[in-house]
Structure formats: structure tokens, C-alpha cells
Amino acid sequence: MSAHAESHDEPIVLPPTSLSSIVLTRIVPPVLFGLFVLLLWEVVVRVNQIPFYILPGPLLVGETLIKDWGSLYPSLLVTVSITLSALIAATVAGVALSVLFAQSKWIENCLFPYAVILQVTPIVAIAPLIIIWVKDIRAALLICAWIVAFFPIVSNTTLGLNSTDHNLLSLMQLYGASRRQVFWNVRLPSALPYFLGGLRISGGLALIGAVVAEFVAGTGGVSSGLAFRILESSYTLQIPRMFAALLLITGTGILIFLVLTFVSHMILRRWHESAIRREG
Amino acid sequence: MTLGDNARRSASVLRPVSGSQPALLTLKGVSKAYSTGVVALKNVDLTIHQGEFISLLGPSGCGKSTVLRLIAGLGELTQGSIAWQDGRNPLAQKTDIGFVFQEPTLMPWATVFKNVYLPLKLRGLSKSEARDRVNQAIEQVGLAGFGDSYPRELSGGMKMRVSIARALVAQPKILLMDEPFAALDEITRFRLNDDLLRLWAEQQWTVVFVTHSVYESVYLSNRIVVMSARPGRVHADMVVDAPYPRNEEYRTSVVYNDYCRTASTYLEQAMTS
């Protein structure tokens, strides 16, 4: 007998996605559009002679970015390091808490409402408190960013751990698997796509949390990352420098998103529906 | 355990074809009620003999899947007992049981090899120790060369083959199959029926096969237990005394037709009673 002989049993071979077609459809159009908008912006600024302290043209922003790189770069490092530390801490704590939830419904019922409370309380409202309580400013910023980034990972991973195929669980029971074996072999891998989805959301939120906390700290006169540079520039009407700092924040956010999307794709590409191109 | 112990309360009792074989397990007065109050099974008596290919045939809701799950030790009996020939309870000998679900129930994140390796992995065998057995099982179901494929890359029939290979690799004494081919098209189903019969002859398994197809049950099994619903109970127990190997010739024979008619009659009675 041979599976090859079955007309309905041919393996599905997915045609490889060519790099050039991705570049043509996914990269070229948005880049062209972006360049067009920048050009329009520059033209509008120049034709209307808008003063740079109201709206600087993109060329001036670029120039400022290079000129002020010496002071912007250390701020960028501060923001990035707080964001990444918060994301890592949120991942560790989030996964640990989800695993705890998965051990018993009772623990989940007990603690989940508090995770929700942490999530719905606006970070701007509690950041001042945290900054007062925690002496070390970096630690305070880290806590703020962590609070914001933490929930999507807990919520998604918990959902994932509870979404295991029931028949697979029956099968594990039939084969006499221990709780530990069930967890490592079936429940954890089932939760992986959910966790990665949560991680992607948390990546962006960690940056937002860090920036918001920096603003709050900055209004109190404590100097820190890029958000402080924006605040400082607005006080002194250095609008091009404000745009340059904003550009760096947005760039960081995009980079985090791209890296996490890529990681998620590499992990799921062989088996999960989300990472496989639909035919037809 | 003798046949005399196996009192059947069925409308039509025929001598089991493999009566000469020793009993493997006996269900005695088995009832199952769910917490919702639904009585899935009432007073089911059934003796399964070694080497038998039994089909449990019945309308949906007759508790045929519940019988399988109880034999596998997945779920508690409300009443009655399941006695194994060697006195062990089903939970203590789970490695002797193979289970194939209606869905392939594979781990989508694992390759065909790793899916088939799972039962041996849970038993503590290392990958290198298990490699030969896993590859042999994959070969036996006709999937040689697909060890590194992921389930997503396979068709429905091939996934079911992987599921069978996974049951096979643990070398079970008894294979429980819960409508395994119901979701497949007819061409693939016929092919898998033939392969299953070949494996059954090779491995000397006992198979309990749940189906709602009269034709499939008559083609595959040497004994058909017809069940009726609400509450689930044994309605008839018939022998299909046709020689193996069976093939297309059997499928188009008068004998096959007669058995189908008999089984259909029982099924109709079961549904109207």
C-alpha cells in the first residue's frame, strides 16, 4: 500500500513565496507613499513659509537629528533599555502567572481580577505615585512600563493554556502521562501562538508605558529618556528637535514590532494557520 | 471466563464467531449517567474476545463512543464493572490500549515522527531508542518518507494514518476506534479500511470499532453489536462469518449484501424500539 497512490492523499505543497514579490507588494507601495507625503510636507512648509517653531520641514528634522545625535542617542538608549527590560520582566512574570493559573482554577479566580484592575487603571494616573515611592528613577520607569505590558501576556497565555484539544488531553491520560508531561508536551505548545500574539501587543505597550512614565517624571523635573527630550524641547520651542525625538520613539516602536513579528513567524511558520499562506 | 457468564439481554443472540478465543474483557451491567442527568448507557453486557474485530453500530446518542471511553478508562462507571481477562483494571494497563479518535488529534506543532513517538516518549524511551519502532510504524501505515512533515502539510487521510501509526507504535493489545474514518471521503475510507484489515491480521489486535455505517461494519468486522439509543443499550449481537482477507470481491458479493440487510434490519429495530 502506498499513500502516494491515493488521489486524495497527495501532500499539499505550498509554493515558495518569492522575495521579489514581497518587496513589490508589501514594501515598495508604502515607501513610495511615505516619500510622497514627506515631499508634500516639505513643499507646504516652504511655500507657506511656516516658521520652524510651528512646523519644521522633514529636511530640517533630519538635519536636527544628525546635529543633536550626541544628546538624543543617550536618551534613546535609556528609553530602549527601559522598554526592553519591562518587556522581558512582563514576559517572565506573565508566563509564570499564567502557568500558576493553569495549575488551578481556584488560583486563577482568586488573582485574575487583580490583573484586570492593574490593566484598567490608567498608567498616567498612578505613575506619579510610583515615581514618588520608588527612589531610583530607572526602577520607577521600569515598573510603570511593566504594568502596562504585563496584562496581554497573562491574558493570552492563560487563554492558550486552557485551549488544549480535549482529545489530546484524553490521549495523554490514556497513555498515563503525568501532569508535568501533559504540561510540557501538550499544554505549553498549544499556548505558544496565543503567547506570541500577546507578546506582540506587549512590545508596543512597553514602549508606551516607558514614554508615559518618562513624561510624568519629566514634568517633575527628573531627566530621563526620549520623552524628557520632547518635554524639554517643547519648553524651549526647539520644535525640530521635538520631531527628531518623536521620530526615534516611533522608529523604536516599529523595530520592536518587526522583530517580534519575525520571531513569531519563524516559530510558527511550519504549523500554525496564522503563519501559513492561504491558497486559492 | 466462559461464554456462559456472558448473558445477553439482546433481541437476537447469535453465537460469537470467535467463541473459541478466550475473553479479553467483559462489561457487566455497565451503566453510565452524566452529571446533566442524561443516561448514556443502561445495563450493557458485552464480552470481547481476543482477536475479534467488533463493530459497535448504532444511531447517534446510543452511547457507542461512551462504551469505548469507559473501556479506555476515560471516565467513571456509574454502575456495573469492566473486568479484564488478567484481572488488571484498565487504568493500570493503559499502554495496552490504543485509541483512535474521529479527528486525527495530532499535535500540530510536531512532525509526523514526533507525533508517532509520543506514546514511547511518555513511557520514557529516548528518541534514539524509539527511532526504529517509530519509523517502522510510519512505514506500516504507508507514510514512509513523511516523518519530517507537519500535520498541516498532510491531507485528511494521511493525518488519520499518522493517528493510526501512533496507536500502533505502542503495540497495544486492543485498539479502540471511534468513528475514525467518518470525516473522510469514500475512496480514502475504502483504502484505509483495507489497510486497517491488513494491520489487524498482521498485529493480531483486538479491535473495537465504533461506526454508524452498516456497510463499513459488515466489511470490516467479524462481529457486530447493534446498539439502540436513549438509554444506550445492546440491541443485537450478530456474527459476520465471512472469511478474511476481504476485498472488493467481498464488497460486491451476495453474502456481503445479506449481512448488510440483516444489520440494517437490526439497526432499524434499534431505532424504532
Coordinates of C-alpha atoms in Angstrom, one line a residue:
Chain A
M1 CA 0.0 0.0 0.0
S2 CA 1.1 3.4 -0.6
A3 CA -0.2 6.8 0.3
H4 CA 1.1 8.2 -2.9
A5 CA -1.4 6.3 -4.9
E6 CA -4.3 7.9 -3.2
S7 CA -5.7 10.7 -5.3
H8 CA -6.9 12.5 -2.2
D9 CA -3.8 11.9 -0.2
E10 CA -1.3 13.9 -2.1
P11 CA 0.7 16.2 0.2
I12 CA -0.1 19.8 0.0
V13 CA 3.0 21.6 -1.4
L14 CA 3.0 25.3 -0.8
P15 CA 4.8 27.3 -3.5
P16 CA 7.6 29.3 -2.0
T17 CA 6.9 33.0 -1.6
S18 CA 9.4 34.8 -3.7
L19 CA 11.3 37.6 -2.1
S20 CA 10.9 40.0 -5.0
S21 CA 7.1 39.7 -4.9
I22 CA 7.1 40.5 -1.2
V23 CA 9.3 43.6 -1.9
L24 CA 7.0 44.6 -4.8
T25 CA 3.7 44.2 -3.0
R26 CA 4.5 44.9 0.7
I27 CA 7.4 47.3 0.7
V28 CA 7.5 49.4 -2.4
P29 CA 4.0 50.9 -2.2
P30 CA 4.2 52.2 1.5
V31 CA 7.7 53.5 0.9
L32 CA 6.6 55.4 -2.2
F33 CA 3.6 56.8 -0.4
G34 CA 5.7 57.9 2.6
L35 CA 8.2 59.7 0.3
F36 CA 5.3 61.4 -1.4
V37 CA 3.8 62.6 1.9
L38 CA 7.3 63.9 3.1
L39 CA 7.7 65.8 -0.2
L40 CA 4.3 67.3 0.1
W41 CA 5.1 68.3 3.7
E42 CA 8.3 70.0 2.7
V43 CA 6.6 71.8 -0.2
V44 CA 3.7 73.0 2.1
V45 CA 6.2 74.3 4.7
R46 CA 8.3 76.1 2.1
V47 CA 5.5 77.6 0.0
N48 CA 3.6 78.9 3.1
Q49 CA 6.8 79.9 4.8
I50 CA 5.7 78.2 8.0
P51 CA 8.2 79.1 10.8
F52 CA 10.2 76.2 12.1
Y53 CA 8.9 76.7 15.7
I54 CA 5.4 75.9 14.4
L55 CA 6.1 73.1 11.9
P56 CA 9.6 72.2 10.7
G57 CA 10.0 70.5 7.3
P58 CA 11.3 67.0 7.1
L59 CA 14.7 68.1 5.9
L60 CA 15.2 70.3 8.9
V61 CA 14.1 67.4 11.2
G62 CA 16.6 65.2 9.6
E63 CA 19.3 67.8 10.0
T64 CA 18.5 68.3 13.7
L65 CA 18.5 64.5 14.2
I66 CA 22.1 64.4 13.0
K67 CA 23.2 67.6 14.7
D68 CA 21.7 66.7 18.1
W69 CA 22.6 63.0 17.9
G70 CA 25.1 63.5 20.7
S71 CA 22.3 64.3 23.2
L72 CA 19.5 62.3 21.6
Y73 CA 21.4 59.0 21.4
P74 CA 21.9 58.6 25.2
S75 CA 18.2 59.3 25.7
L76 CA 17.3 56.8 23.1
L77 CA 19.4 54.2 24.9
V78 CA 17.6 55.0 28.2
T79 CA 14.2 54.6 26.6
V80 CA 15.1 51.4 24.7
S81 CA 16.7 49.8 27.7
I82 CA 13.7 50.5 30.0
T83 CA 11.3 49.3 27.3
L84 CA 13.2 46.0 26.7
S85 CA 13.7 45.4 30.4
A86 CA 10.0 46.0 31.1
L87 CA 9.1 43.6 28.2
I88 CA 11.3 40.9 29.5
A89 CA 10.0 41.3 33.0
A90 CA 6.4 41.3 31.7
T91 CA 7.1 38.1 29.8
V92 CA 8.7 36.3 32.7
A93 CA 6.0 37.4 35.2
G94 CA 3.2 37.0 32.7
V95 CA 4.1 33.5 31.7
A96 CA 4.8 32.5 35.3
L97 CA 1.4 33.8 36.4
S98 CA -0.4 32.0 33.5
V99 CA 1.3 28.8 34.5
L100 CA 0.2 29.3 38.0
F101 CA -3.4 30.0 36.8
A102 CA -3.2 26.8 34.7
Q103 CA -2.5 24.7 37.8
S104 CA -5.7 25.5 39.5
K105 CA -8.9 27.3 38.5
W106 CA -9.1 28.4 42.2
I107 CA -5.9 30.4 42.0
E108 CA -7.0 31.9 38.6
N109 CA -10.3 33.0 40.1
C110 CA -8.5 34.5 43.0
L111 CA -5.9 36.5 41.2
F112 CA -7.3 37.3 37.7
P113 CA -9.5 40.2 38.9
Y114 CA -6.4 41.9 40.2
A115 CA -4.6 41.5 37.0
V116 CA -7.6 43.2 35.4
I117 CA -7.5 46.1 37.9
L118 CA -3.8 46.6 37.1
Q119 CA -4.7 46.7 33.4
V120 CA -7.6 49.2 33.6
T121 CA -6.0 51.7 35.9
P122 CA -4.6 54.4 33.6
I123 CA -0.8 54.4 34.0
V124 CA -0.7 58.2 33.8
A125 CA -2.7 58.3 37.0
I126 CA -0.5 56.0 39.0
A127 CA 2.9 56.9 37.6
P128 CA 3.3 59.9 39.9
L129 CA 2.8 57.7 42.9
I130 CA 5.2 55.1 41.7
I131 CA 7.8 57.8 41.0
I132 CA 7.4 59.2 44.5
W133 CA 7.6 55.8 46.1
V134 CA 10.5 54.4 44.2
K135 CA 13.7 56.4 44.7
D136 CA 15.6 55.0 41.8
I137 CA 14.1 56.7 38.7
R138 CA 15.0 53.9 36.3
A139 CA 13.3 51.4 38.6
A140 CA 10.2 53.6 38.8
L141 CA 10.0 53.9 35.0
L142 CA 10.5 50.1 34.6
I143 CA 7.6 49.4 37.0
C144 CA 5.3 51.7 35.0
A145 CA 6.2 50.1 31.7
W146 CA 5.9 46.7 33.2
I147 CA 2.4 47.3 34.5
V148 CA 1.2 48.3 31.0
A149 CA 3.0 45.4 29.2
F150 CA 2.1 42.7 31.6
F151 CA -1.6 42.1 31.0
P152 CA -1.8 41.0 27.3
I153 CA 0.8 38.3 28.1
V154 CA -1.1 36.9 31.1
S155 CA -4.4 37.1 29.4
N156 CA -3.4 35.5 26.2
T157 CA -1.1 32.8 27.6
T158 CA -3.9 31.8 30.1
L159 CA -6.3 31.5 27.3
G160 CA -3.8 29.4 25.3
L161 CA -3.1 27.1 28.2
N162 CA -6.8 26.5 28.6
S163 CA -7.3 25.9 24.8
T164 CA -5.7 22.5 24.5
D165 CA -7.5 20.0 22.3
H166 CA -9.6 17.9 24.7
N167 CA -9.0 14.7 22.8
L168 CA -5.2 15.3 23.1
L169 CA -5.7 15.5 26.8
S170 CA -7.7 12.3 26.8
L171 CA -4.9 10.7 24.8
M172 CA -2.3 11.8 27.3
Q173 CA -4.5 10.4 30.1
L174 CA -4.8 7.1 28.3
Y175 CA -1.0 6.8 27.9
G176 CA -0.6 7.6 31.6
A177 CA 1.1 10.9 31.2
S178 CA 2.0 12.8 34.4
R179 CA 0.8 16.4 35.0
R180 CA 4.3 17.6 34.1
Q181 CA 4.4 15.6 30.9
V182 CA 1.0 16.9 29.9
F183 CA 2.1 20.4 30.6
W184 CA 5.4 20.3 28.6
N185 CA 4.2 18.1 25.8
V186 CA 0.8 19.4 25.1
R187 CA -0.4 22.5 27.0
L188 CA 2.6 24.7 26.6
P189 CA 3.0 24.2 22.9
S190 CA -0.8 24.8 22.5
A191 CA -0.4 28.1 24.3
L192 CA 2.5 29.2 22.1
P193 CA 0.6 31.0 19.4
Y194 CA -1.5 32.8 22.0
F195 CA 1.5 33.8 23.9
L196 CA 3.3 35.2 20.8
G197 CA 0.2 37.2 20.0
G198 CA 0.2 38.7 23.4
L199 CA 3.9 39.4 23.2
R200 CA 3.5 41.4 20.1
I201 CA 0.9 43.6 21.8
S202 CA 3.0 44.0 24.9
G203 CA 6.1 45.1 22.9
G204 CA 4.3 48.2 21.8
L205 CA 2.7 48.7 25.2
A206 CA 6.0 48.5 27.0
L207 CA 7.3 51.4 24.9
I208 CA 4.1 53.4 25.5
G209 CA 4.4 52.7 29.2
A210 CA 8.0 53.8 29.3
V211 CA 7.3 57.0 27.4
V212 CA 4.3 57.9 29.5
A213 CA 6.3 57.4 32.7
E214 CA 9.2 59.5 31.4
F215 CA 6.7 62.3 30.7
V216 CA 5.4 62.1 34.2
A217 CA 8.9 62.0 35.7
G218 CA 9.9 64.8 33.3
T219 CA 7.2 67.2 34.4
G220 CA 8.6 66.7 37.9
G221 CA 12.0 67.8 36.6
V222 CA 13.6 64.4 36.5
S223 CA 15.6 63.9 33.4
S224 CA 15.5 60.5 31.6
G225 CA 14.8 59.2 28.1
L226 CA 13.4 60.5 24.8
A227 CA 10.1 61.7 26.3
F228 CA 12.1 64.0 28.6
R229 CA 13.9 65.4 25.5
I230 CA 10.5 66.1 23.9
L231 CA 9.3 67.9 27.0
E232 CA 12.5 69.8 27.3
S233 CA 12.3 70.9 23.6
S234 CA 8.7 72.0 23.9
Y235 CA 9.6 74.3 26.8
T236 CA 12.4 75.9 24.7
L237 CA 10.4 75.8 21.5
Q238 CA 13.0 73.6 19.8
I239 CA 10.3 72.0 17.6
P240 CA 12.7 70.3 15.1
R241 CA 14.4 68.6 18.0
M242 CA 11.0 67.5 19.3
F243 CA 10.2 65.9 16.0
A244 CA 13.6 64.2 15.9
A245 CA 12.9 62.6 19.3
L246 CA 9.4 61.7 18.2
L247 CA 10.9 60.0 15.1
L248 CA 13.2 58.0 17.3
I249 CA 10.4 56.8 19.5
T250 CA 8.2 55.8 16.5
G251 CA 11.2 54.1 14.9
T252 CA 11.8 52.1 18.1
G253 CA 8.2 51.0 18.2
I254 CA 8.3 49.9 14.6
L255 CA 11.5 48.0 15.1
I256 CA 10.1 46.2 18.2
F257 CA 7.0 45.2 16.2
L258 CA 9.0 43.9 13.2
V259 CA 11.4 41.9 15.4
L260 CA 8.6 40.3 17.4
T261 CA 6.6 39.6 14.2
F262 CA 9.6 38.0 12.7
V263 CA 10.3 35.8 15.7
S264 CA 6.7 34.8 15.9
H265 CA 6.7 33.9 12.2
M266 CA 9.9 31.8 12.5
I267 CA 8.5 29.9 15.4
L268 CA 5.0 29.2 13.9
R269 CA 5.8 29.0 10.2
R270 CA 5.7 25.2 9.9
W271 CA 2.5 24.5 11.7
H272 CA 0.2 27.4 12.7
E273 CA -2.6 28.6 10.4
S274 CA -1.6 32.2 11.1
A275 CA 1.8 31.8 9.6
I276 CA 0.8 29.8 6.5
R277 CA -0.3 31.5 3.3
R278 CA -3.8 30.6 2.3
E279 CA -4.1 29.0 -1.1
G280 CA -6.7 29.9 -3.7
Chain B
M1 CA -14.2 -16.6 31.9
T2 CA -16.6 -18.7 29.9
L3 CA -19.2 -17.7 27.4
G4 CA -21.9 -18.8 29.8
D5 CA -21.1 -15.8 32.0
N6 CA -21.9 -13.6 29.2
A7 CA -25.7 -13.3 29.5
R8 CA -27.0 -11.1 26.7
R9 CA -30.3 -9.4 27.0
S10 CA -30.4 -8.7 23.3
A11 CA -33.3 -9.1 20.9
S12 CA -31.4 -11.5 18.8
V13 CA -28.5 -13.5 20.1
L14 CA -26.1 -15.3 17.8
R15 CA -23.0 -17.3 18.8
P16 CA -19.9 -15.1 18.6
V17 CA -17.7 -16.3 15.8
S18 CA -14.6 -16.2 18.0
G19 CA -16.1 -18.0 20.8
S20 CA -13.2 -20.4 20.8
Q21 CA -10.9 -17.5 21.7
P22 CA -10.5 -16.5 25.4
A23 CA -12.4 -13.4 26.6
L24 CA -10.2 -10.3 26.8
L25 CA -12.6 -8.2 28.8
T26 CA -16.2 -8.3 30.0
L27 CA -18.6 -5.5 30.6
K28 CA -21.2 -6.5 33.1
G29 CA -24.3 -4.4 33.8
V30 CA -22.5 -1.3 32.8
S31 CA -24.4 2.0 33.2
K32 CA -23.3 5.5 32.7
A33 CA -25.2 8.6 33.6
Y34 CA -23.7 12.1 33.1
S35 CA -24.0 14.9 35.7
T36 CA -26.5 16.5 33.4
G37 CA -28.8 13.6 34.1
V38 CA -28.5 12.1 30.7
V39 CA -28.3 8.3 30.9
A40 CA -25.8 7.4 28.2
L41 CA -25.7 3.6 28.9
K42 CA -28.0 1.3 30.7
N43 CA -27.1 -2.2 31.8
V44 CA -24.7 -3.1 29.0
D45 CA -23.3 -6.6 29.0
L46 CA -20.6 -7.3 26.5
T47 CA -17.8 -9.8 26.3
I48 CA -14.9 -9.0 23.9
H49 CA -12.7 -11.9 22.9
Q50 CA -9.1 -11.8 21.9
G51 CA -8.5 -11.2 18.2
E52 CA -12.1 -10.1 17.5
F53 CA -12.9 -7.2 15.2
I54 CA -16.1 -5.9 16.8
S55 CA -18.1 -3.0 15.4
L56 CA -20.4 -1.1 17.6
L57 CA -23.2 0.0 15.3
G58 CA -26.0 2.4 16.2
P59 CA -27.7 5.7 15.8
S60 CA -26.1 8.8 17.3
G61 CA -26.8 9.1 21.0
C62 CA -26.7 5.3 21.6
G63 CA -23.6 5.6 23.7
K64 CA -21.2 3.6 21.5
S65 CA -18.5 6.2 22.0
T66 CA -19.1 6.1 25.7
V67 CA -18.5 2.4 25.7
L68 CA -15.1 3.0 24.1
R69 CA -14.2 5.7 26.6
L70 CA -15.1 3.5 29.5
I71 CA -13.1 0.6 28.2
A72 CA -10.2 3.0 27.8
G73 CA -10.6 4.1 31.4
L74 CA -11.5 7.7 30.4
G75 CA -14.5 8.3 32.7
E76 CA -16.1 6.6 35.6
L77 CA -18.8 3.9 35.5
T78 CA -22.0 4.7 37.3
Q79 CA -22.8 1.1 37.8
G80 CA -21.5 -2.3 36.8
S81 CA -18.0 -3.5 36.1
I82 CA -15.4 -3.9 33.4
A83 CA -13.3 -7.0 34.1
W84 CA -10.1 -7.7 32.2
Q85 CA -9.0 -11.2 31.5
D86 CA -5.9 -10.9 33.6
G87 CA -7.6 -9.1 36.4
R88 CA -5.9 -5.8 35.8
N89 CA -8.0 -2.7 35.8
P90 CA -8.0 -0.5 32.6
L91 CA -6.1 2.4 34.2
A92 CA -3.2 0.2 35.2
Q93 CA -2.6 -1.1 31.8
K94 CA -3.2 1.9 29.6
T95 CA -0.2 1.1 27.5
D96 CA -2.1 -1.9 26.2
I97 CA -4.8 0.2 24.8
G98 CA -4.6 2.1 21.5
F99 CA -7.2 4.8 20.8
V100 CA -8.0 6.5 17.5
F101 CA -10.4 9.4 17.7
Q102 CA -12.8 10.6 15.0
E103 CA -10.4 13.6 14.5
P104 CA -6.7 12.7 13.9
T105 CA -5.9 14.5 17.2
L106 CA -2.3 15.2 16.3
M107 CA 0.0 17.8 17.8
P108 CA 0.1 20.4 15.0
W109 CA 3.4 21.8 16.3
A110 CA 5.2 18.4 16.0
T111 CA 6.4 16.5 12.9
V112 CA 4.8 13.2 12.0
F113 CA 7.8 11.4 13.6
K114 CA 7.4 13.3 16.9
N115 CA 3.6 12.6 16.9
V116 CA 4.1 8.9 16.5
Y117 CA 7.0 9.0 19.0
L118 CA 4.7 10.5 21.7
P119 CA 3.5 7.2 23.4
L120 CA 7.0 5.9 23.6
K121 CA 8.3 9.3 24.9
L122 CA 5.8 9.2 27.7
R123 CA 7.0 5.8 28.6
G124 CA 10.5 7.2 28.9
L125 CA 12.1 5.9 25.8
S126 CA 14.8 8.2 24.3
K127 CA 14.4 9.3 20.7
S128 CA 17.3 7.1 19.6
E129 CA 15.9 4.0 21.4
A130 CA 12.5 4.6 19.8
R131 CA 13.6 5.6 16.3
D132 CA 13.4 2.2 14.7
R133 CA 10.0 1.4 16.1
V134 CA 8.6 4.8 15.2
N135 CA 9.9 4.6 11.6
Q136 CA 8.5 1.1 11.3
A137 CA 5.1 2.3 12.4
I138 CA 5.2 5.2 10.0
E139 CA 6.1 2.7 7.3
Q140 CA 3.3 0.3 8.2
V141 CA 0.7 2.9 7.5
G142 CA 2.3 3.8 4.2
L143 CA 3.8 7.1 5.1
A144 CA 7.5 6.3 4.7
G145 CA 9.4 9.5 3.9
F146 CA 6.8 11.7 5.6
G147 CA 8.5 11.6 9.0
D148 CA 9.6 15.3 8.9
S149 CA 6.3 16.6 7.5
Y150 CA 4.0 18.6 9.7
P151 CA 0.3 17.6 10.1
R152 CA -0.7 20.9 8.4
E153 CA 1.1 19.6 5.2
L154 CA -0.9 16.4 5.0
S155 CA -4.3 15.5 3.7
G156 CA -7.2 14.2 5.9
G157 CA -6.5 10.6 5.0
M158 CA -2.8 10.9 5.7
K159 CA -3.4 12.6 9.1
M160 CA -5.6 9.6 10.0
R161 CA -2.8 7.3 9.0
V162 CA -0.5 9.2 11.4
S163 CA -3.0 8.8 14.1
I164 CA -3.2 5.0 13.5
A165 CA 0.6 4.8 13.4
R166 CA 0.7 6.5 16.9
A167 CA -1.7 3.9 18.2
L168 CA 0.3 1.1 16.5
V169 CA 3.7 2.1 17.9
A170 CA 2.7 1.3 21.5
Q171 CA 1.9 -2.2 20.4
P172 CA -1.5 -2.3 22.0
K173 CA -3.4 -5.5 22.8
I174 CA -6.7 -3.8 22.0
L175 CA -7.3 -0.9 19.5
L176 CA -10.3 1.3 20.2
M177 CA -11.5 3.3 17.2
D178 CA -14.2 6.0 17.5
E179 CA -15.6 6.6 14.0
P180 CA -12.1 7.1 12.7
F181 CA -13.0 7.4 9.0
A182 CA -16.3 9.2 9.3
A183 CA -14.9 12.5 8.1
L184 CA -13.1 11.1 5.1
D185 CA -14.3 10.7 1.5
E186 CA -15.4 7.3 0.3
I187 CA -12.3 6.5 -1.8
T188 CA -9.9 7.3 1.1
R189 CA -12.2 5.4 3.5
F190 CA -12.2 2.2 1.4
R191 CA -8.4 2.4 1.2
L192 CA -8.0 2.9 4.9
N193 CA -10.5 0.1 5.6
D194 CA -8.3 -2.3 3.6
D195 CA -5.1 -1.1 5.3
L196 CA -6.8 -1.5 8.7
L197 CA -7.8 -5.1 8.0
R198 CA -4.2 -5.9 6.8
L199 CA -2.7 -4.4 10.0
W200 CA -5.3 -6.2 12.1
A201 CA -4.2 -9.5 10.6
E202 CA -0.5 -8.7 10.9
Q203 CA -0.6 -7.4 14.5
Q204 CA -3.3 -9.8 15.9
W205 CA -5.0 -7.0 17.6
T206 CA -8.5 -7.0 19.1
V207 CA -10.3 -4.1 17.5
V208 CA -13.4 -2.3 18.8
F209 CA -14.7 -0.1 16.0
V210 CA -17.4 2.4 16.5
T211 CA -19.3 3.4 13.4
H212 CA -22.8 4.4 12.2
S213 CA -22.2 2.9 8.8
V214 CA -23.8 -0.6 8.2
Y215 CA -21.6 -1.1 5.1
E216 CA -18.4 -0.3 6.9
S217 CA -19.2 -2.6 9.8
V218 CA -20.1 -5.5 7.7
Y219 CA -17.0 -5.0 5.5
L220 CA -14.6 -4.8 8.5
S221 CA -15.8 -6.9 11.4
N222 CA -16.5 -10.5 12.3
R223 CA -19.0 -9.4 14.9
I224 CA -21.4 -6.5 15.0
V225 CA -23.0 -5.3 18.2
V226 CA -26.1 -3.1 17.3
M227 CA -27.0 -0.6 19.9
S228 CA -30.2 1.4 20.5
A229 CA -30.4 4.8 22.0
R230 CA -32.0 6.6 24.9
P231 CA -30.7 5.0 27.0
G232 CA -27.9 3.3 25.2
R233 CA -28.1 -0.5 25.3
V234 CA -27.2 -3.6 23.3
H235 CA -30.0 -4.4 20.9
A236 CA -28.5 -7.2 18.9
D237 CA -25.2 -9.1 18.6
M238 CA -24.5 -10.7 15.2
V239 CA -21.7 -12.6 13.6
V240 CA -20.3 -11.8 10.2
D241 CA -19.0 -15.2 9.3
A242 CA -17.2 -14.3 6.1
P243 CA -13.5 -15.3 5.6
Y244 CA -10.6 -12.8 5.5
P245 CA -8.8 -11.4 3.7
R246 CA -11.7 -9.4 2.4
N247 CA -11.6 -7.2 -0.7
E248 CA -13.6 -5.7 -3.5
E249 CA -14.9 -9.1 -4.4
Y250 CA -16.4 -9.5 -0.9
R251 CA -17.8 -6.0 -1.1
T252 CA -19.9 -6.9 -4.2
S253 CA -20.8 -10.4 -3.1
V254 CA -24.2 -11.8 -2.2
V255 CA -23.0 -12.8 1.3
Y256 CA -22.0 -9.2 2.0
N257 CA -25.3 -8.0 0.8
D258 CA -27.2 -10.4 3.0
Y259 CA -25.2 -9.3 6.1
C260 CA -25.8 -5.7 5.3
R261 CA -29.6 -6.4 5.0
T262 CA -29.6 -8.2 8.4
A263 CA -27.6 -5.5 10.1
S264 CA -29.9 -2.8 8.6
T265 CA -32.9 -4.6 9.9
Y266 CA -31.4 -4.7 13.4
L267 CA -30.5 -1.1 13.2
E268 CA -34.0 -0.2 12.1
Q269 CA -35.4 -2.1 15.0
A270 CA -33.0 -0.4 17.3
M271 CA -34.1 3.0 16.2
T272 CA -37.8 2.3 16.4
S273 CA -37.8 0.3 19.7

